[in-house]
């Protein structure tokens, strides 16, 4: 999809359809009507009345312009009330315009940049970025496996952002370029999540990371099973024992060796299929567990975008990757594992495998002497019970770091919500035979998982993001089709852009 800018008025905008955002407030509607009457006369009033278009969220009124504008069609797109105006409203409105356009076989869609109201968040840059995000992310399709592509004639090929003023156009160009990079990285993460586990397993996940690294210029090192064993990654080796496919540990690095930059380590859970192991999961819904590598997908996507945007941080990505299956050598309940760094854990339930592989990676992260470590994992069903699909569970040991992620979550609408790591919960994961037990009973499952991880972190600031509910969607959201959401990429890039120690 080509993204372009046009220095043009509504009348001049060249496209198959041009979008005008309209707020629900009567005064805003009237102001727009005044301009539209200069082209269409009173006819536009009757059309708006006939369709009872109010400017509400999700409303679209398509008008044939009969050569009164350069574009043959005008879409009035409802934004909802002005006082609720946010970047998210722009994302959703752009998404509904783009869906309407593609379903009517529009090839070239133009958006008029809104002129009024530039607050500290609703700047030209941010609004242009939000329009690109809503539009591009809503057009995502995972159709690689269809032998006959459905509606392939219905792809939008060009999108223009239009403004009459040169200074605004100049601003938009940069925003467009950056937003496109972030959306492409989000869609890469979605592709990885949605890929079936017969094609995406530790070795091919590593290949995908390598491919992105070679193309965009970040370093990728992949450890094979022997190297993982030598390093003493007992958790990763234990989970991998039930699988024929060998584990991989994937290390990604942007700005490697730039000692003057802060080091931030991202750790992503890379379970390419989670059958539960010997503590096997029920059959219903098990297919979703091909997406149990969503944390890894977010790390790879973020690494790609951070490199392309040339963000001034030394960014390290660590991905422990394996399947969790039930072969004859599989780990069993009661097993005791020695992790990287020497701490031990008792396996009470083989389905709590994510924390076992993350424990090694989090302990290993200390050797980078990082300023901050953030892990992302589809870690617990309990987190989905607590927060559903609309917030990522956040736990950690540093309030300031968590506040920065909370702000990034609000800006991107990949919202995070803190759960407590009170020490009283710790007794739930006390083991009689090892340093810690991998499950903590029925209650507060997201928290006891977080506390398990906390046992393995080094002397660094750390945040754990449980994306079990936000990465895997059973139903579509305005600009996220159901399936893998690519969550984490936009959140982390926003966080990294604002990174201040
Ligand atoms: N990958 C799952 C968590 C999960 C569940 C992610 C639903 C997305 C949707 C994880 O490995 C797991 O199985 N966790 C167990 C832990 C339990 C055995 C303590 C769970 O949540 O049931
Ligand atoms: Zn599991
Ligand atoms: Zn899992």
Short mmCIF file of C-alpha atoms and ligand atoms in Angstrom, two decimals:
data_model
loop_
_atom_site.label_atom_id
_atom_site.label_comp_id
_atom_site.label_asym_id
_atom_site.label_seq_id
_atom_site.Cartn_x
_atom_site.Cartn_y
_atom_site.Cartn_z
CA UNK A 1 0.00 0.00 0.00
CA UNK A 2 1.37 3.37 -1.06
CA UNK A 3 1.06 6.28 1.37
CA UNK A 4 1.21 9.78 -0.05
CA UNK A 5 0.47 13.36 0.92
CA UNK A 6 -1.40 15.93 -1.11
CA UNK A 7 -1.38 19.67 -0.69
CA UNK A 8 -5.01 20.14 -1.53
CA UNK A 9 -8.39 21.35 -0.39
CA UNK A 10 -11.42 19.08 -0.16
CA UNK A 11 -12.38 20.12 -3.68
CA UNK A 12 -8.91 19.41 -5.08
CA UNK A 13 -8.22 16.09 -3.35
CA UNK A 14 -7.49 13.47 -6.02
CA UNK A 15 -8.68 9.99 -5.17
CA UNK A 16 -11.54 7.53 -5.75
CA UNK A 17 -13.05 8.64 -2.45
CA UNK A 18 -12.20 11.42 -0.03
CA UNK A 19 -12.94 11.25 3.70
CA UNK A 20 -14.14 14.17 5.79
CA UNK A 21 -14.28 13.59 9.56
CA UNK A 22 -17.46 14.99 11.10
CA UNK A 23 -18.09 15.38 14.84
CA UNK A 24 -21.38 14.71 16.48
CA UNK A 25 -21.64 18.29 17.77
CA UNK A 26 -24.30 20.27 15.86
CA UNK A 27 -22.00 23.30 15.54
CA UNK A 28 -19.28 21.25 13.85
CA UNK A 29 -21.81 19.62 11.55
CA UNK A 30 -23.16 23.05 10.63
CA UNK A 31 -19.67 24.37 9.89
CA UNK A 32 -19.02 21.46 7.58
CA UNK A 33 -22.42 21.81 6.00
CA UNK A 34 -21.68 25.42 5.16
CA UNK A 35 -18.61 24.36 3.18
CA UNK A 36 -20.39 21.42 1.57
CA UNK A 37 -23.29 23.65 0.46
CA UNK A 38 -20.82 25.64 -1.63
CA UNK A 39 -20.40 22.48 -3.73
CA UNK A 40 -23.70 20.71 -3.47
CA UNK A 41 -26.20 23.40 -2.54
CA UNK A 42 -29.14 22.50 -0.29
CA UNK A 43 -29.13 18.97 -1.67
CA UNK A 44 -26.56 17.99 0.91
CA UNK A 45 -28.92 19.02 3.75
CA UNK A 46 -31.67 16.78 2.46
CA UNK A 47 -29.24 13.89 2.03
CA UNK A 48 -27.98 14.25 5.59
CA UNK A 49 -31.54 14.49 6.90
CA UNK A 50 -32.66 11.53 4.81
CA UNK A 51 -29.87 9.31 6.10
CA UNK A 52 -30.19 10.90 9.58
CA UNK A 53 -26.43 11.35 9.68
CA UNK A 54 -25.40 12.87 12.99
CA UNK A 55 -21.62 12.37 13.06
CA UNK A 56 -21.90 9.53 15.58
CA UNK A 57 -19.12 6.99 15.88
CA UNK A 58 -19.27 4.35 13.09
CA UNK A 59 -21.62 6.40 10.89
CA UNK A 60 -20.61 6.78 7.28
CA UNK A 61 -22.46 8.73 4.63
CA UNK A 62 -21.26 8.16 1.09
CA UNK A 63 -22.04 11.00 -1.33
CA UNK A 64 -21.63 10.90 -5.13
CA UNK A 65 -19.97 14.20 -5.86
CA UNK A 66 -21.11 14.52 -9.51
CA UNK A 67 -17.90 16.25 -10.54
CA UNK A 68 -18.30 18.99 -7.96
CA UNK A 69 -15.19 17.66 -6.29
CA UNK A 70 -12.16 16.07 -7.97
CA UNK A 71 -12.91 12.85 -6.15
CA UNK A 72 -16.04 11.04 -7.41
CA UNK A 73 -17.07 10.07 -3.89
CA UNK A 74 -17.13 11.84 -0.56
CA UNK A 75 -17.35 9.92 2.70
CA UNK A 76 -18.63 11.80 5.71
CA UNK A 77 -17.27 9.78 8.60
CA UNK A 78 -18.70 10.15 12.11
CA UNK A 79 -16.29 10.78 14.96
CA UNK A 80 -18.63 10.95 17.95
CA UNK A 81 -18.68 13.85 20.37
CA UNK A 82 -15.93 16.47 20.15
CA UNK A 83 -15.36 16.46 23.91
CA UNK A 84 -14.48 12.75 23.78
CA UNK A 85 -12.06 13.40 20.93
CA UNK A 86 -8.92 11.29 21.13
CA UNK A 87 -6.41 9.61 18.87
CA UNK A 88 -8.38 6.41 19.29
CA UNK A 89 -11.44 8.06 17.71
CA UNK A 90 -9.29 8.84 14.67
CA UNK A 91 -7.98 5.28 14.49
CA UNK A 92 -11.49 3.86 14.60
CA UNK A 93 -12.95 6.35 12.15
CA UNK A 94 -10.08 5.79 9.70
CA UNK A 95 -10.62 2.04 10.08
CA UNK A 96 -14.32 2.23 9.31
CA UNK A 97 -13.66 4.50 6.32
CA UNK A 98 -11.02 2.10 5.00
CA UNK A 99 -13.28 -0.93 5.45
CA UNK A 100 -16.09 0.87 3.66
CA UNK A 101 -13.71 1.88 0.87
CA UNK A 102 -12.27 -1.58 0.31
CA UNK A 103 -15.69 -3.20 0.31
CA UNK A 104 -16.73 -0.73 -2.45
CA UNK A 105 -13.54 -1.52 -4.41
CA UNK A 106 -12.06 1.94 -3.90
CA UNK A 107 -8.39 1.77 -4.90
CA UNK A 108 -7.24 5.22 -3.88
CA UNK A 109 -8.57 6.68 -0.64
CA UNK A 110 -7.86 10.20 0.60
CA UNK A 111 -8.33 11.68 4.08
CA UNK A 112 -8.73 15.39 4.72
CA UNK A 113 -6.58 16.20 7.75
CA UNK A 114 -8.76 17.80 10.39
CA UNK A 115 -7.74 21.40 10.97
CA UNK A 116 -9.33 22.40 14.24
CA UNK A 117 -8.21 21.70 17.81
CA UNK A 118 -4.57 20.80 18.20
CA UNK A 119 -4.06 19.99 21.88
CA UNK A 120 -0.85 18.51 23.24
CA UNK A 121 -1.88 15.01 22.19
CA UNK A 122 -3.91 15.87 19.10
CA UNK A 123 -0.99 17.30 17.15
CA UNK A 124 -0.75 17.03 13.36
CA UNK A 125 1.87 14.30 13.75
CA UNK A 126 -0.16 12.25 16.18
CA UNK A 127 -3.44 12.60 14.28
CA UNK A 128 -1.78 11.71 10.96
CA UNK A 129 -0.15 8.71 12.68
CA UNK A 130 -3.46 7.58 14.17
CA UNK A 131 -5.23 7.80 10.79
CA UNK A 132 -2.51 5.67 9.18
CA UNK A 133 -2.70 3.14 12.02
CA UNK A 134 -6.48 2.76 11.95
CA UNK A 135 -6.47 2.51 8.19
CA UNK A 136 -3.52 0.14 7.71
CA UNK A 137 -4.20 -2.13 10.68
CA UNK A 138 -7.86 -2.54 9.66
CA UNK A 139 -6.80 -3.80 6.23
CA UNK A 140 -4.72 -6.68 7.62
CA UNK A 141 -5.63 -10.12 6.24
CA UNK A 142 -4.08 -13.48 6.95
CA UNK A 143 -4.81 -15.11 3.60
CA UNK A 144 -1.51 -16.80 2.88
CA UNK A 145 -3.04 -20.28 3.05
CA UNK A 146 -6.01 -19.81 0.72
CA UNK A 147 -5.35 -21.29 -2.69
CA UNK A 148 -7.79 -18.76 -4.14
CA UNK A 149 -7.48 -15.37 -2.51
CA UNK A 150 -10.84 -13.94 -1.49
CA UNK A 151 -11.54 -10.34 -2.51
CA UNK A 152 -7.99 -9.79 -3.72
CA UNK A 153 -9.45 -7.21 -6.12
CA UNK A 154 -10.61 -5.26 -3.09
CA UNK A 155 -7.28 -4.08 -1.74
CA UNK A 156 -6.72 -0.37 -1.34
CA UNK A 157 -3.54 0.44 -3.23
CA UNK A 158 -2.96 4.07 -2.30
CA UNK A 159 -3.92 6.28 0.62
CA UNK A 160 -3.35 10.03 0.69
CA UNK A 161 -3.44 12.46 3.57
CA UNK A 162 -4.51 15.89 2.37
CA UNK A 163 -4.08 19.35 3.84
CA UNK A 164 -4.23 22.78 2.27
CA UNK A 165 -1.26 24.20 4.16
CA UNK A 166 2.29 23.39 3.14
CA UNK A 167 3.58 23.34 6.75
CA UNK A 168 1.02 20.70 7.73
CA UNK A 169 1.85 18.62 4.67
CA UNK A 170 5.53 18.71 5.61
CA UNK A 171 4.76 17.52 9.14
CA UNK A 172 2.51 14.75 7.89
CA UNK A 173 5.20 13.21 5.68
CA UNK A 174 7.37 12.21 8.60
CA UNK A 175 4.42 10.98 10.65
CA UNK A 176 3.23 8.90 7.71
CA UNK A 177 6.62 7.33 7.18
CA UNK A 178 7.02 6.43 10.87
CA UNK A 179 3.46 5.14 11.34
CA UNK A 180 3.82 2.91 8.30
CA UNK A 181 6.92 1.29 9.80
CA UNK A 182 5.14 0.61 13.09
CA UNK A 183 2.08 -0.83 11.30
CA UNK A 184 4.22 -3.10 9.14
CA UNK A 185 5.97 -4.37 12.26
CA UNK A 186 2.60 -4.95 13.95
CA UNK A 187 1.42 -6.91 10.91
CA UNK A 188 4.64 -8.95 10.96
CA UNK A 189 3.85 -9.85 14.57
CA UNK A 190 0.28 -10.77 13.55
CA UNK A 191 1.57 -12.97 10.71
CA UNK A 192 3.88 -14.81 13.10
CA UNK A 193 1.06 -15.28 15.64
CA UNK A 194 -1.43 -16.51 13.06
CA UNK A 195 0.99 -18.90 11.39
CA UNK A 196 0.10 -22.51 12.16
CA UNK A 197 2.45 -24.53 14.36
CA UNK A 198 3.25 -27.01 11.56
CA UNK A 199 4.98 -24.16 9.73
CA UNK A 200 6.05 -21.97 12.63
CA UNK A 201 8.21 -23.78 15.18
CA UNK A 202 11.39 -22.75 16.99
CA UNK A 203 13.69 -23.11 13.97
CA UNK A 204 11.37 -21.24 11.58
CA UNK A 205 10.61 -18.57 14.20
CA UNK A 206 14.38 -18.02 14.37
CA UNK A 207 14.50 -17.90 10.56
CA UNK A 208 11.85 -15.17 10.53
CA UNK A 209 13.83 -13.15 13.06
CA UNK A 210 16.99 -13.65 11.02
CA UNK A 211 15.25 -12.57 7.83
CA UNK A 212 14.01 -9.36 9.42
CA UNK A 213 17.43 -8.71 10.95
CA UNK A 214 19.19 -9.17 7.63
CA UNK A 215 16.73 -6.94 5.82
CA UNK A 216 16.69 -4.11 8.33
CA UNK A 217 20.06 -4.31 10.01
CA UNK A 218 19.76 -5.67 13.53
CA UNK A 219 21.94 -8.47 14.82
CA UNK A 220 20.47 -11.95 15.22
CA UNK A 221 22.22 -14.82 17.01
CA UNK A 222 20.47 -18.18 17.34
CA UNK A 223 21.56 -20.81 19.84
CA UNK A 224 20.87 -24.42 18.92
CA UNK A 225 19.85 -27.07 21.44
CA UNK A 226 23.40 -28.06 22.27
CA UNK A 227 24.38 -24.48 23.03
CA UNK A 228 21.23 -24.06 25.17
CA UNK A 229 22.16 -27.17 27.16
CA UNK A 230 25.76 -25.99 27.59
CA UNK A 231 24.57 -22.63 28.86
CA UNK A 232 22.45 -24.37 31.48
CA UNK A 233 19.01 -23.19 30.41
CA UNK A 234 17.28 -25.95 32.40
CA UNK A 235 13.77 -24.55 31.98
CA UNK A 236 13.94 -24.34 28.20
CA UNK A 237 15.49 -27.80 27.95
CA UNK A 238 12.85 -29.31 30.28
CA UNK A 239 9.91 -27.90 28.33
CA UNK A 240 11.53 -28.95 25.07
CA UNK A 241 12.00 -32.56 26.22
CA UNK A 242 8.54 -33.68 25.06
CA UNK A 243 8.98 -32.29 21.55
CA UNK A 244 10.74 -33.72 18.48
CA UNK A 245 11.57 -30.23 17.27
CA UNK A 246 14.66 -28.78 18.94
CA UNK A 247 14.44 -25.61 21.03
CA UNK A 248 16.06 -22.34 20.02
CA UNK A 249 17.23 -19.34 21.99
CA UNK A 250 17.09 -16.24 19.81
CA UNK A 251 19.10 -13.13 20.64
CA UNK A 252 18.33 -9.89 18.77
CA UNK A 253 20.32 -6.70 19.12
CA UNK A 254 19.88 -3.17 17.79
CA UNK A 255 22.78 -0.73 18.28
CA UNK A 256 25.00 -3.53 19.59
CA UNK A 257 28.20 -2.21 21.10
CA UNK A 258 27.00 1.40 21.39
CA UNK A 259 28.14 1.77 24.99
CA UNK A 260 26.92 5.33 25.36
CA UNK A 261 23.29 4.25 24.96
CA UNK A 262 20.98 2.82 27.62
CA UNK A 263 20.38 -0.91 27.33
CA UNK A 264 16.82 -2.15 27.36
CA UNK A 265 16.15 -5.88 27.19
CA UNK A 266 12.88 -7.28 25.85
CA UNK A 267 12.07 -10.90 26.64
CA UNK A 268 9.33 -12.70 24.69
CA UNK A 269 7.70 -16.04 25.43
CA UNK A 270 8.19 -18.15 22.31
CA UNK A 271 6.11 -21.29 22.85
CA UNK A 272 5.18 -22.10 19.25
CA UNK A 273 2.52 -24.55 20.41
CA UNK A 274 1.28 -25.21 23.93
CA UNK A 275 -0.56 -28.51 24.27
CA UNK A 276 0.04 -28.30 28.01
CA UNK A 277 2.50 -31.18 28.10
CA UNK A 278 1.66 -34.18 30.30
CA UNK A 279 -0.80 -31.90 32.15
CA UNK A 280 -2.58 -31.75 28.80
CA UNK A 281 -5.09 -29.04 27.92
CA UNK A 282 -8.68 -29.84 26.93
CA UNK A 283 -9.20 -30.24 23.16
CA UNK A 284 -11.65 -27.34 22.82
CA UNK A 285 -9.78 -24.18 21.92
CA UNK A 286 -6.37 -25.82 21.90
CA UNK A 287 -5.70 -24.55 18.37
CA UNK A 288 -5.38 -21.03 19.80
CA UNK A 289 -2.21 -22.18 21.46
CA UNK A 290 -0.35 -21.78 18.16
CA UNK A 291 -0.32 -18.14 19.30
CA UNK A 292 1.53 -18.87 22.53
CA UNK A 293 4.56 -17.20 20.92
CA UNK A 294 2.86 -13.78 20.80
CA UNK A 295 5.41 -12.34 23.24
CA UNK A 296 8.18 -13.41 20.86
CA UNK A 297 6.27 -11.93 17.92
CA UNK A 298 5.98 -8.59 19.74
CA UNK A 299 9.72 -8.61 20.46
CA UNK A 300 10.63 -9.34 16.82
CA UNK A 301 8.20 -6.68 15.54
CA UNK A 302 9.48 -4.10 18.02
CA UNK A 303 13.07 -4.86 17.12
CA UNK A 304 12.30 -4.39 13.43
CA UNK A 305 10.50 -1.08 13.96
CA UNK A 306 13.09 0.25 16.43
CA UNK A 307 15.84 -0.46 13.90
CA UNK A 308 13.97 1.12 10.99
CA UNK A 309 13.16 4.18 13.11
CA UNK A 310 16.77 4.27 14.29
CA UNK A 311 15.75 4.72 17.93
CA UNK A 312 18.67 5.78 20.13
CA UNK A 313 18.69 2.85 22.55
CA UNK A 314 20.71 -0.34 22.78
CA UNK A 315 17.83 -2.75 22.44
CA UNK A 316 18.24 -6.47 23.12
CA UNK A 317 15.57 -9.08 22.42
CA UNK A 318 15.70 -12.52 24.07
CA UNK A 319 13.39 -15.29 22.91
CA UNK A 320 13.36 -18.75 24.48
CA UNK A 321 11.44 -20.89 22.01
CA UNK A 322 10.07 -24.42 22.09
CA UNK A 323 6.87 -26.38 21.70
CA UNK A 324 5.21 -27.80 24.83
CA UNK A 325 4.20 -31.35 23.85
CA UNK A 326 3.87 -34.82 25.37
CA UNK A 327 6.57 -37.08 23.92
CA UNK A 328 8.04 -40.02 25.79
CA UNK A 329 10.82 -37.88 27.21
CA UNK A 330 8.46 -35.11 28.26
CA UNK A 331 8.90 -33.42 31.64
CA UNK A 332 6.53 -34.68 34.27
CA UNK A 333 4.74 -33.22 37.27
CA UNK A 334 7.11 -33.55 40.20
CA UNK A 335 10.25 -32.94 38.14
CA UNK A 336 12.79 -30.50 39.55
CA UNK A 337 14.60 -28.16 37.16
CA UNK A 338 17.84 -26.22 37.61
CA UNK A 339 17.58 -22.93 35.74
CA UNK A 340 20.25 -20.65 34.31
CA UNK A 341 21.92 -19.04 37.30
CA UNK A 342 21.37 -22.08 39.54
CA UNK A 343 17.94 -21.60 41.11
CA UNK A 344 15.63 -24.60 41.10
CA UNK A 345 11.92 -25.01 40.45
CA UNK A 346 9.47 -27.81 41.08
CA UNK A 347 7.14 -28.62 38.17
CA UNK A 348 3.69 -29.16 39.62
CA UNK A 349 1.87 -28.61 36.33
CA UNK A 350 3.60 -28.96 32.96
CA UNK A 351 1.11 -26.50 31.43
CA UNK A 352 2.73 -23.67 33.41
CA UNK A 353 5.65 -23.87 30.98
CA UNK A 354 5.96 -20.22 29.96
CA UNK A 355 7.42 -19.17 33.31
CA UNK A 356 9.93 -22.05 33.12
CA UNK A 357 11.46 -20.83 29.86
CA UNK A 358 11.21 -17.16 30.83
CA UNK A 359 13.06 -17.86 34.10
CA UNK A 360 16.22 -18.79 32.16
CA UNK A 361 15.96 -15.79 29.84
CA UNK A 362 15.28 -13.30 32.67
CA UNK A 363 18.24 -14.61 34.65
CA UNK A 364 20.40 -14.41 31.52
CA UNK A 365 19.26 -10.81 30.85
CA UNK A 366 21.31 -9.62 33.84
CA UNK A 367 24.56 -10.03 31.93
CA UNK A 368 23.65 -7.06 29.70
CA UNK A 369 23.54 -4.80 32.80
CA UNK A 370 20.26 -3.42 31.50
CA UNK A 371 18.61 -0.16 32.56
CA UNK A 372 15.27 -1.92 32.18
CA UNK A 373 13.92 -5.35 31.29
CA UNK A 374 10.41 -5.88 29.93
CA UNK A 375 9.01 -9.34 29.32
CA UNK A 376 5.91 -10.08 27.26
CA UNK A 377 4.11 -13.40 27.54
CA UNK A 378 0.77 -15.06 26.92
CA UNK A 379 1.33 -16.38 30.39
CA UNK A 380 -1.94 -17.12 32.18
CA UNK A 381 -5.59 -17.84 31.56
CA UNK A 382 -6.11 -16.14 34.93
CA UNK A 383 -5.08 -12.82 33.41
CA UNK A 384 -7.78 -13.26 30.74
CA UNK A 385 -10.31 -13.97 33.49
CA UNK A 386 -9.25 -10.79 35.32
CA UNK A 387 -8.93 -8.30 32.44
CA UNK A 388 -10.51 -9.86 29.34
CA UNK A 389 -9.29 -8.61 25.96
CA UNK A 390 -9.02 -4.89 26.68
CA UNK A 391 -6.05 -4.57 28.97
CA UNK A 392 -2.67 -6.23 29.34
CA UNK A 393 -1.77 -7.29 32.89
CA UNK A 394 1.27 -5.45 34.20
CA UNK A 395 3.45 -6.32 37.17
CA UNK A 396 6.91 -5.14 38.11
CA UNK A 397 9.38 -3.80 40.62
CA UNK A 398 9.66 -0.16 39.55
CA UNK A 399 6.81 2.36 39.73
CA UNK A 400 8.39 4.85 37.37
CA UNK A 401 8.96 2.24 34.65
CA UNK A 402 5.38 1.04 35.05
CA UNK A 403 4.10 4.63 34.84
CA UNK A 404 5.98 5.08 31.55
CA UNK A 405 4.37 1.94 30.14
CA UNK A 406 0.96 3.05 31.37
CA UNK A 407 1.35 6.35 29.50
CA UNK A 408 2.48 4.53 26.35
CA UNK A 409 -0.56 2.29 26.72
CA UNK A 410 -2.93 5.22 26.88
CA UNK A 411 -1.33 6.92 23.87
CA UNK A 412 -1.49 3.80 21.70
CA UNK A 413 -4.66 2.36 23.24
CA UNK A 414 -2.70 -0.83 23.96
CA UNK A 415 -3.62 -0.27 27.55
CA UNK A 416 -1.95 -1.96 30.50
CA UNK A 417 -3.32 -2.42 34.00
CA UNK A 418 -1.24 -3.08 37.06
CA UNK A 419 -1.74 -6.09 39.30
CA UNK A 420 0.03 -6.23 42.66
CA UNK A 421 3.01 -8.41 43.54
CA UNK A 422 2.28 -8.35 47.28
CA UNK A 423 4.61 -10.66 49.17
CA UNK A 424 1.67 -12.37 50.89
CA UNK A 425 0.95 -14.22 47.63
CA UNK A 426 4.41 -15.74 47.68
CA UNK A 427 3.52 -18.59 49.98
CA UNK A 428 1.30 -20.00 47.24
CA UNK A 429 4.39 -20.85 45.17
CA UNK A 430 6.51 -22.16 48.03
CA UNK A 431 7.85 -25.63 47.29
CA UNK A 432 8.79 -28.36 49.78
CA UNK A 433 11.54 -29.65 47.52
CA UNK A 434 12.87 -26.74 45.43
CA UNK A 435 13.37 -22.94 45.54
CA UNK A 436 9.96 -22.33 43.98
CA UNK A 437 6.95 -24.22 42.60
CA UNK A 438 5.63 -23.47 39.11
CA UNK A 439 1.94 -23.14 40.07
CA UNK A 440 0.27 -21.30 42.90
CA UNK A 441 -3.20 -22.80 43.15
CA UNK A 442 -6.54 -21.49 42.02
CA UNK A 443 -6.48 -17.86 43.12
CA UNK A 444 -4.56 -14.89 41.72
CA UNK A 445 -2.98 -17.00 38.97
CA UNK A 446 -1.63 -14.03 37.01
CA UNK A 447 0.03 -12.67 40.15
CA UNK A 448 1.61 -15.94 41.30
CA UNK A 449 3.01 -16.34 37.76
CA UNK A 450 4.48 -12.82 38.05
CA UNK A 451 5.97 -13.68 41.44
CA UNK A 452 7.51 -16.84 40.01
CA UNK A 453 9.29 -14.72 37.36
CA UNK A 454 10.38 -12.23 40.01
CA UNK A 455 12.44 -14.98 41.68
CA UNK A 456 14.68 -15.11 38.60
CA UNK A 457 15.26 -11.46 37.77
CA UNK A 458 18.62 -9.83 38.38
CA UNK A 459 19.45 -6.49 39.89
CA UNK A 460 17.50 -4.46 37.34
CA UNK A 461 14.23 -2.63 36.85
CA UNK A 462 11.68 -5.03 35.47
CA UNK A 463 8.14 -5.10 34.11
CA UNK A 464 6.18 -8.20 33.19
CA UNK A 465 3.34 -7.85 30.68
CA UNK A 466 0.83 -10.70 30.58
CA UNK A 467 -0.68 -10.41 27.09
CA UNK A 468 -2.74 -13.63 27.19
CA UNK A 469 -6.00 -11.68 26.74
CA UNK A 470 -4.82 -8.91 24.42
CA UNK A 471 -2.71 -10.93 21.96
CA UNK A 472 -5.30 -13.55 21.07
CA UNK A 473 -8.72 -12.25 20.05
CA UNK A 474 -11.81 -14.38 19.55
CA UNK A 475 -13.69 -11.41 18.12
CA UNK A 476 -12.56 -8.51 15.97
CA UNK A 477 -12.00 -5.00 17.35
CA UNK A 478 -12.34 -1.87 15.17
CA UNK A 479 -8.89 -2.17 13.57
CA UNK A 480 -7.85 -5.61 14.81
CA UNK A 481 -9.25 -8.63 12.98
CA UNK A 482 -9.80 -11.68 15.18
CA UNK A 483 -6.77 -13.88 15.77
CA UNK A 484 -3.31 -12.52 16.60
CA UNK A 485 -3.45 -8.81 17.38
CA UNK A 486 0.23 -7.88 17.21
CA UNK A 487 -0.15 -6.28 20.63
CA UNK A 488 3.03 -4.94 22.20
CA UNK A 489 4.71 -3.49 19.12
CA UNK A 490 2.95 -0.11 19.16
CA UNK A 491 3.10 -0.01 22.96
CA UNK A 492 6.84 -0.66 23.15
CA UNK A 493 7.76 1.65 20.28
CA UNK A 494 5.82 4.48 21.92
CA UNK A 495 7.54 3.67 25.22
CA UNK A 496 10.99 3.60 23.57
CA UNK A 497 10.40 6.85 21.70
CA UNK A 498 9.74 8.60 25.01
CA UNK A 499 12.48 6.72 26.84
CA UNK A 500 14.13 8.84 29.48
CA UNK A 501 16.02 7.33 32.35
N1 LIG B 1 -0.28 -20.38 27.37
C1 LIG B 1 -1.02 -20.60 28.55
C2 LIG B 1 -1.80 -19.38 29.01
C3 LIG B 1 -2.91 -18.90 28.13
C4 LIG B 1 -4.21 -19.31 28.36
C5 LIG B 1 -2.67 -17.99 27.12
C6 LIG B 1 -5.23 -18.83 27.57
C7 LIG B 1 -3.71 -17.51 26.34
C8 LIG B 1 -4.99 -17.93 26.57
C9 LIG B 1 -0.09 -21.00 29.70
O1 LIG B 1 1.05 -21.69 29.35
C10 LIG B 1 -0.89 -21.87 30.61
O2 LIG B 1 -1.29 -22.90 30.18
N2 LIG B 1 -1.11 -21.42 31.84
C11 LIG B 1 -1.87 -22.15 32.78
C12 LIG B 1 -1.18 -22.03 34.10
C13 LIG B 1 -1.76 -22.92 35.16
C14 LIG B 1 -1.44 -24.37 34.85
C15 LIG B 1 -1.16 -22.52 36.49
C16 LIG B 1 -3.26 -21.53 32.84
O3 LIG B 1 -3.37 -20.31 32.75
O4 LIG B 1 -4.22 -22.28 32.94
ZN1 LIG B 2 0.72 -23.81 29.23
ZN1 LIG B 3 1.76 -21.35 27.40
#
